PDB file of C-alpha atoms in Angstrom:
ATOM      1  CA  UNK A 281      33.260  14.229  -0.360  1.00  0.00           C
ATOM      2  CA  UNK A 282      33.385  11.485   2.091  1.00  0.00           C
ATOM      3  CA  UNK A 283      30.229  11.993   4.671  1.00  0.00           C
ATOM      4  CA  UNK A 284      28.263   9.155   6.717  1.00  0.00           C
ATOM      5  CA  UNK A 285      26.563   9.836   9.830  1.00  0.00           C
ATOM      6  CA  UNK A 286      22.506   9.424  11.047  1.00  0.00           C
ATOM      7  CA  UNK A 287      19.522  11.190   9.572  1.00  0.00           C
ATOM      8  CA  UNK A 288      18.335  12.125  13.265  1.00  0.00           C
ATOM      9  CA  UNK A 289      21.778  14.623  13.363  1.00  0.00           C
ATOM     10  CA  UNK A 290      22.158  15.708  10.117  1.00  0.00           C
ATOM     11  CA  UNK A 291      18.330  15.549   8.178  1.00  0.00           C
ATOM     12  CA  UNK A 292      17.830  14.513   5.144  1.00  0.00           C
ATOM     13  CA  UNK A 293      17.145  18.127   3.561  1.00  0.00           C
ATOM     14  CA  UNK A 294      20.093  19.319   4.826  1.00  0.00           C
ATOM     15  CA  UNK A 295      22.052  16.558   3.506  1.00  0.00           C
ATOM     16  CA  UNK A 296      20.804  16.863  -0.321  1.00  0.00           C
ATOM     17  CA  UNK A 297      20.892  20.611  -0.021  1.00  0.00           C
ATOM     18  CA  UNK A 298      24.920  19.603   0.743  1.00  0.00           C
ATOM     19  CA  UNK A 299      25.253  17.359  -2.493  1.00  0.00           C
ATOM     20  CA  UNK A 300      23.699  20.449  -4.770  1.00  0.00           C
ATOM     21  CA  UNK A 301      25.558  23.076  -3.479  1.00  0.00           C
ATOM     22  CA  UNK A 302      29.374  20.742  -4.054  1.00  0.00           C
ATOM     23  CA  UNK A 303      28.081  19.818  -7.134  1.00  0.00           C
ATOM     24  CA  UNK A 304      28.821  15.998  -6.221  1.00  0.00           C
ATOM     25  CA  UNK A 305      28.858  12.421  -8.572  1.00  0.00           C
ATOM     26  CA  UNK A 306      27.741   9.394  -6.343  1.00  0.00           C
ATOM     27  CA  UNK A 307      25.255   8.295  -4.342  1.00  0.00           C
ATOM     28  CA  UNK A 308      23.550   8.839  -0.573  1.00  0.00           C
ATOM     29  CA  UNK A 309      23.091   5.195   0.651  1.00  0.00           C
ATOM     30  CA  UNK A 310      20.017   5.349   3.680  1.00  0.00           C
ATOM     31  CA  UNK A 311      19.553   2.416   5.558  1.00  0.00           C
ATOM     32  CA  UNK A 312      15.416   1.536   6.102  1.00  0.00           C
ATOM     33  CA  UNK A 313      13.986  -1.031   7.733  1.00  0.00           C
ATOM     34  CA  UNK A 314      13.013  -2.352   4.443  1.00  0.00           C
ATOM     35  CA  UNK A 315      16.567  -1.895   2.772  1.00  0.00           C
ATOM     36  CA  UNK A 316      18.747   0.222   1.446  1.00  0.00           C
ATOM     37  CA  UNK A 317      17.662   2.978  -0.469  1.00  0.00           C
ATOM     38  CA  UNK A 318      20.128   5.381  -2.565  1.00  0.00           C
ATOM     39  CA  UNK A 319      19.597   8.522  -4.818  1.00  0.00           C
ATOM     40  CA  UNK A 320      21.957   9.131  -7.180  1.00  0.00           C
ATOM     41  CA  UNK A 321      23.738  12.718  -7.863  1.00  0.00           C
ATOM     42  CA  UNK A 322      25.292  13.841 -11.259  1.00  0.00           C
ATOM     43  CA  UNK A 323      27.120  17.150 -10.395  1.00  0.00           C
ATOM     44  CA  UNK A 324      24.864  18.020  -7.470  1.00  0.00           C
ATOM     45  CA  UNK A 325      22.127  16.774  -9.823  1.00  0.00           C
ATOM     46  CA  UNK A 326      19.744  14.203  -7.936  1.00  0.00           C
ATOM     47  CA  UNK A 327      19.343  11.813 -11.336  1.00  0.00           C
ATOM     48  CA  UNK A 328      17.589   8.463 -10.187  1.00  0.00           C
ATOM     49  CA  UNK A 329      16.290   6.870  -6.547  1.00  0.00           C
ATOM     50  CA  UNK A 330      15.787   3.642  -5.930  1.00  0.00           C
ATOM     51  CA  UNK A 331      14.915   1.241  -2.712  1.00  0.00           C
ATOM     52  CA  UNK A 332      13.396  -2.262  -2.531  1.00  0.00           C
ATOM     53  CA  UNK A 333      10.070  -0.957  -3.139  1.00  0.00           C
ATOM     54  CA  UNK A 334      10.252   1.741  -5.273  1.00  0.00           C
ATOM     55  CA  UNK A 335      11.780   4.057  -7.846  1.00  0.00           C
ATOM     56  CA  UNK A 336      12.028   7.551  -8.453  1.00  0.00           C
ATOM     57  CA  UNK A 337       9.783  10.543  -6.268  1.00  0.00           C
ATOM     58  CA  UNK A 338       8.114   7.224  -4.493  1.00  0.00           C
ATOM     59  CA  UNK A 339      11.490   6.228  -2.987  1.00  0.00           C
ATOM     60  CA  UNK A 340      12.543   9.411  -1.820  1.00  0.00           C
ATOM     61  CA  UNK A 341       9.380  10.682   0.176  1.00  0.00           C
ATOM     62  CA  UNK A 342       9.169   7.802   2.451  1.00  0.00           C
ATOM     63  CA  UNK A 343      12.895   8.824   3.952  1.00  0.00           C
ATOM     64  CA  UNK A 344      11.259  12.112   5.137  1.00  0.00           C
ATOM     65  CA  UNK A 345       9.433   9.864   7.551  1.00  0.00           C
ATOM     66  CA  UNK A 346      12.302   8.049   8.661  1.00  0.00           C
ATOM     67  CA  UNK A 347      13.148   9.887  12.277  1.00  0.00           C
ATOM     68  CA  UNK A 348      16.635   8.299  12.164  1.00  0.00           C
ATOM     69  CA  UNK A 349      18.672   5.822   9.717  1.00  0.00           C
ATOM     70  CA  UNK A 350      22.145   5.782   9.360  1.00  0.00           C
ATOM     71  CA  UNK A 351      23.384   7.133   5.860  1.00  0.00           C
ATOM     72  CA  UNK A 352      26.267   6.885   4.131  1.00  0.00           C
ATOM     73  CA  UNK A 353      28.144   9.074   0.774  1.00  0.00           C
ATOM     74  CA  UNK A 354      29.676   6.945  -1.841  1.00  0.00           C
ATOM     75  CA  UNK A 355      30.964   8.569  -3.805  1.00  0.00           C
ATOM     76  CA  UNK A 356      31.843   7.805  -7.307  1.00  0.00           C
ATOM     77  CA  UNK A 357      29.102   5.464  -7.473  1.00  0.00           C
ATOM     78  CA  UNK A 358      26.899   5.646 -10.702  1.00  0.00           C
ATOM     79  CA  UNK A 359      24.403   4.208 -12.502  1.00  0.00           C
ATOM     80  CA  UNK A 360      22.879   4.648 -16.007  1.00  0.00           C
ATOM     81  CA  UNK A 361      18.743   5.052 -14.681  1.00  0.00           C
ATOM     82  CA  UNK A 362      17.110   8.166 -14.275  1.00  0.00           C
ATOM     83  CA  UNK A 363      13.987   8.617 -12.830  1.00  0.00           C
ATOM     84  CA  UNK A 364      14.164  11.680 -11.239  1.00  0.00           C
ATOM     85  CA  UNK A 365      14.017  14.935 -13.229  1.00  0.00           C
ATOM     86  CA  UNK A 366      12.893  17.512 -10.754  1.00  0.00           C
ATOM     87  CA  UNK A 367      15.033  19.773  -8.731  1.00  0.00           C
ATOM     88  CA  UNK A 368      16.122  18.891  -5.563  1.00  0.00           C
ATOM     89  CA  UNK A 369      14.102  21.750  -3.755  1.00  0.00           C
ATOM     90  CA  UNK A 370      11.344  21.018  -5.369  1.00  0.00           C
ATOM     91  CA  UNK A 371      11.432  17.128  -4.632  1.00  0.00           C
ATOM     92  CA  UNK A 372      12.327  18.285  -1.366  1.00  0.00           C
ATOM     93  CA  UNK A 373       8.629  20.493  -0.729  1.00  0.00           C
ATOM     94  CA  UNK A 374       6.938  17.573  -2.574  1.00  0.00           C
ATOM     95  CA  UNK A 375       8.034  15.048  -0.048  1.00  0.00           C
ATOM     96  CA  UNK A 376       7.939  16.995   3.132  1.00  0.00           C
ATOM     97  CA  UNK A 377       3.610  18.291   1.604  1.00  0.00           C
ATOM     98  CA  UNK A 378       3.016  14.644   1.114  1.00  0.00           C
ATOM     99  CA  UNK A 379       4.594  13.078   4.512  1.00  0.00           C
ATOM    100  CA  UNK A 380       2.530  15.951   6.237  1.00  0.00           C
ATOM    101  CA  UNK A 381      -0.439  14.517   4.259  1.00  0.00           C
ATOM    102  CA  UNK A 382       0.063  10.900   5.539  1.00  0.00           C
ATOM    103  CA  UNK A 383       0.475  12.752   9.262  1.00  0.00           C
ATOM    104  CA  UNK A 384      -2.770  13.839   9.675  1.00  0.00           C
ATOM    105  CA  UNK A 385      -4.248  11.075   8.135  1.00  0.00           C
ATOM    106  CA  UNK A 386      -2.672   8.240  10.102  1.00  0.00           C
ATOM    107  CA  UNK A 387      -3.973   8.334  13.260  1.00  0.00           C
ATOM    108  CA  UNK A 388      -7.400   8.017  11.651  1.00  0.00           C
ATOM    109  CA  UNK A 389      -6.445   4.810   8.974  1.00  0.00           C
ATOM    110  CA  UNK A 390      -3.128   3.662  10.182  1.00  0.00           C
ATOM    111  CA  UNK A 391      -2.932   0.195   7.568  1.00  0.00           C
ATOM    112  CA  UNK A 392      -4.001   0.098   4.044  1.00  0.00           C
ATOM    113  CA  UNK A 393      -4.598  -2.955   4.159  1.00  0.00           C
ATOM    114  CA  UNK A 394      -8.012  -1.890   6.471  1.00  0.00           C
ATOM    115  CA  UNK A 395     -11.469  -2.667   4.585  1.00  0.00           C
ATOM    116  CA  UNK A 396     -14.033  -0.269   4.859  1.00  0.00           C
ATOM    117  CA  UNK A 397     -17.103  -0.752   5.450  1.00  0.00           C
ATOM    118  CA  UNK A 398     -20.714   1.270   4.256  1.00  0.00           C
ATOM    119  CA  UNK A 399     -22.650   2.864   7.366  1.00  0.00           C
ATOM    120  CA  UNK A 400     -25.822   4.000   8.023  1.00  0.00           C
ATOM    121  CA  UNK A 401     -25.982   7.535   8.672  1.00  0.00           C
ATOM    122  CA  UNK A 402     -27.570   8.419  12.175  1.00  0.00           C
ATOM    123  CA  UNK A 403     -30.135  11.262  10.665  1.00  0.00           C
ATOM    124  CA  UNK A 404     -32.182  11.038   7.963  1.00  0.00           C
ATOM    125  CA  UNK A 405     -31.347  14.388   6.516  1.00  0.00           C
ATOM    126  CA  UNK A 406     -29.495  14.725   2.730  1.00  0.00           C
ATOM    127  CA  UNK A 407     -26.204  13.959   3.044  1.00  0.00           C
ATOM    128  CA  UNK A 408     -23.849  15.882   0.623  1.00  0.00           C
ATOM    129  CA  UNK A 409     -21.061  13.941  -1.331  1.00  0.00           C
ATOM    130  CA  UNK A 410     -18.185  15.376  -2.758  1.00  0.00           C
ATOM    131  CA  UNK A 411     -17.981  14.175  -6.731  1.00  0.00           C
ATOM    132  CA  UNK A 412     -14.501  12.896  -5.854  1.00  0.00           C
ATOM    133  CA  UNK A 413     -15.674  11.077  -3.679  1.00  0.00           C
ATOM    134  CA  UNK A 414     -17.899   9.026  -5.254  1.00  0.00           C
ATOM    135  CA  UNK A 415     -15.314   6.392  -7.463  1.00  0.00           C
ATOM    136  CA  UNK A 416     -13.935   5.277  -3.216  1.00  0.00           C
ATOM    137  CA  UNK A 417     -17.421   5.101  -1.798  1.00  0.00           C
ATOM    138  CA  UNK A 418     -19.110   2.962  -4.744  1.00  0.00           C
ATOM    139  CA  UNK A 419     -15.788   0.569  -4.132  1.00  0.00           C
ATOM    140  CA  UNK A 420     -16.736   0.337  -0.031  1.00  0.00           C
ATOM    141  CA  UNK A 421     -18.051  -3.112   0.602  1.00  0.00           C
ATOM    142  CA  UNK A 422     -17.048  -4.444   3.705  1.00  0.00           C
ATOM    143  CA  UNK A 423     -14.075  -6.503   1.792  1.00  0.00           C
ATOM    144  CA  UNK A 424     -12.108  -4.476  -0.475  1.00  0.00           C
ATOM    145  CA  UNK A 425      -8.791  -3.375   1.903  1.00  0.00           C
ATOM    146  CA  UNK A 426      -8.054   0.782   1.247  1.00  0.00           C
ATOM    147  CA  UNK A 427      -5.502  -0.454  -1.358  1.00  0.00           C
ATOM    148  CA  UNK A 428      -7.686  -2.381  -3.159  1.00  0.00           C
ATOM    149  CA  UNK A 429      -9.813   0.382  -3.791  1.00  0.00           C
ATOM    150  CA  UNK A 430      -6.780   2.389  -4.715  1.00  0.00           C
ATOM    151  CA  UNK A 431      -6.193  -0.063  -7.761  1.00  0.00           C
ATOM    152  CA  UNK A 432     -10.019  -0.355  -8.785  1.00  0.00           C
ATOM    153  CA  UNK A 433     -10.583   3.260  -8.407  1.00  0.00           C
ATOM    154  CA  UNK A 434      -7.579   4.077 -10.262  1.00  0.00           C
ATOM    155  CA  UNK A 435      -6.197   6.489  -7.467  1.00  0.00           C
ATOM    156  CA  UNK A 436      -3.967   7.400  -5.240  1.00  0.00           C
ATOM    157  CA  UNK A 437      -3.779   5.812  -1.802  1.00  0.00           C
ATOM    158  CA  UNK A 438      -3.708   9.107  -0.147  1.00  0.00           C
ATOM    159  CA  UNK A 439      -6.936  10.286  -2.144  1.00  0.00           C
ATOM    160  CA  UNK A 440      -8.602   7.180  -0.966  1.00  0.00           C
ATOM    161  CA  UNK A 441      -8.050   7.822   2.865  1.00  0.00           C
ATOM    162  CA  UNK A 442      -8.938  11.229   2.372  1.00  0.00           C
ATOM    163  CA  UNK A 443     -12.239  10.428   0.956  1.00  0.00           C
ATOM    164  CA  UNK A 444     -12.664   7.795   3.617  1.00  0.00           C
ATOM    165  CA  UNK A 445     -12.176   9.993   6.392  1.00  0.00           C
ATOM    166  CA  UNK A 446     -14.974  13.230   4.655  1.00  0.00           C
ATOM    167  CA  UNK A 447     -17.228  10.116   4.440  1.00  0.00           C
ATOM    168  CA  UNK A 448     -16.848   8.613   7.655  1.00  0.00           C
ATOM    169  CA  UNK A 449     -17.749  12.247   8.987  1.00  0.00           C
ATOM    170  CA  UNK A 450     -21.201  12.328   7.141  1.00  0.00           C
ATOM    171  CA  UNK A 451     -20.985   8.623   8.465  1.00  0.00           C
ATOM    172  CA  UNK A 452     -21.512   6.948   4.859  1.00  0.00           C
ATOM    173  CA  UNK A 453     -18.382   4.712   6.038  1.00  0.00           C
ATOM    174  CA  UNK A 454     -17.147   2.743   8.742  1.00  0.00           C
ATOM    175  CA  UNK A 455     -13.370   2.018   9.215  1.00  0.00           C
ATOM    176  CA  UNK A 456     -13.163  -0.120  11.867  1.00  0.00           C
ATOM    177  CA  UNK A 457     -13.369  -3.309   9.954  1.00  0.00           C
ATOM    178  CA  UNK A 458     -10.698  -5.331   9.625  1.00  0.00           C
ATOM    179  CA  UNK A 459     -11.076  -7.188   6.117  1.00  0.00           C
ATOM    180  CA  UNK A 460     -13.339 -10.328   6.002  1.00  0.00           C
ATOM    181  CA  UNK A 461     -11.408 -13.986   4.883  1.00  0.00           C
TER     182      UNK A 461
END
């Protein structure tokens, strides 16, 4: 199978649902702005992603947010990693839940690298905090950037925003900060 073309005419779903259903052996070659970025296929088995950044799941959900990159099939190409073990439709909701995640959350916290700050609350009634909420909020000091917390709360950068954004509405936490030098 000999296919190249752009993600904004031929979408990514559609073009791993292709390499299950022809049971194919090679490799779908995306080009990102940060590299290239391939998952691997064993007869229409997705066995192993990789780009610059990442391996596995974590390289494949960033290319659902790509709206366009040219791609490329080589195939024949192989390699001896595996990292992915999941089937392709189930990668494929994964991906497309957590990029719909990162949506809504973006225009609120658009860089990680953003350092919270702790707020005063305008009314002086009880304030109710979630328990999960509690590991991000005792990390908020004015100089810790969102993926510093991440690391020292031993979570998820997604989790973290989240919780920033249910405490910035019970205004426990500002996010206008940029970090301090």
């Amino acid at each position: 199978m000999q296919l190249e073309g752009s993600l904004s005419r031929f979408p990514l779903r559609e073009l791993l649902d292709l390499c299950v259903a022809s049971l194919v052996n090679g490799a779908i070659e995306i080009d990102t702005p940060g590299g290239t970025a391939r998952l691997f296929f064993v007869e229409g088995r997705c066995v192993h992603a990789e780009s610059p950044e990442a391996t596995g799941f974590e390289a494949i959900w960033p290319l659902f947010e790509l709206p366009d990159a040219p791609f490329r099939f080589a195939a024949g190409l192989q390699t001896t990693q595996r990292s992915v073990v999941e089937p392709v439709a189930d990668i494929v909701a994964r991906a497309e839940a957590l990029v719909a995640r990162w949506a809504r959350l973006r225009p609120a916290i658009s860089d990680l690298k953003l350092a919270p700050a702790l707020a005063v609350p305008p009314e002086a009634e009880q304030i109710r905090i979630y328990e999960e909420d509690w590991p991000v909020l005792s990390c908020v000091d004015g100089v810790r950037t969102i993926e510093q917390i991440a690391q020292r709360a031993v979570l998820d950068p997604l989790e973290v925003c989240e919780a920033l954004l249910r405490l910035r509405e019970r205004g426990l936490v500002s996010l206008e900060r940029p970090p301090l030098s």
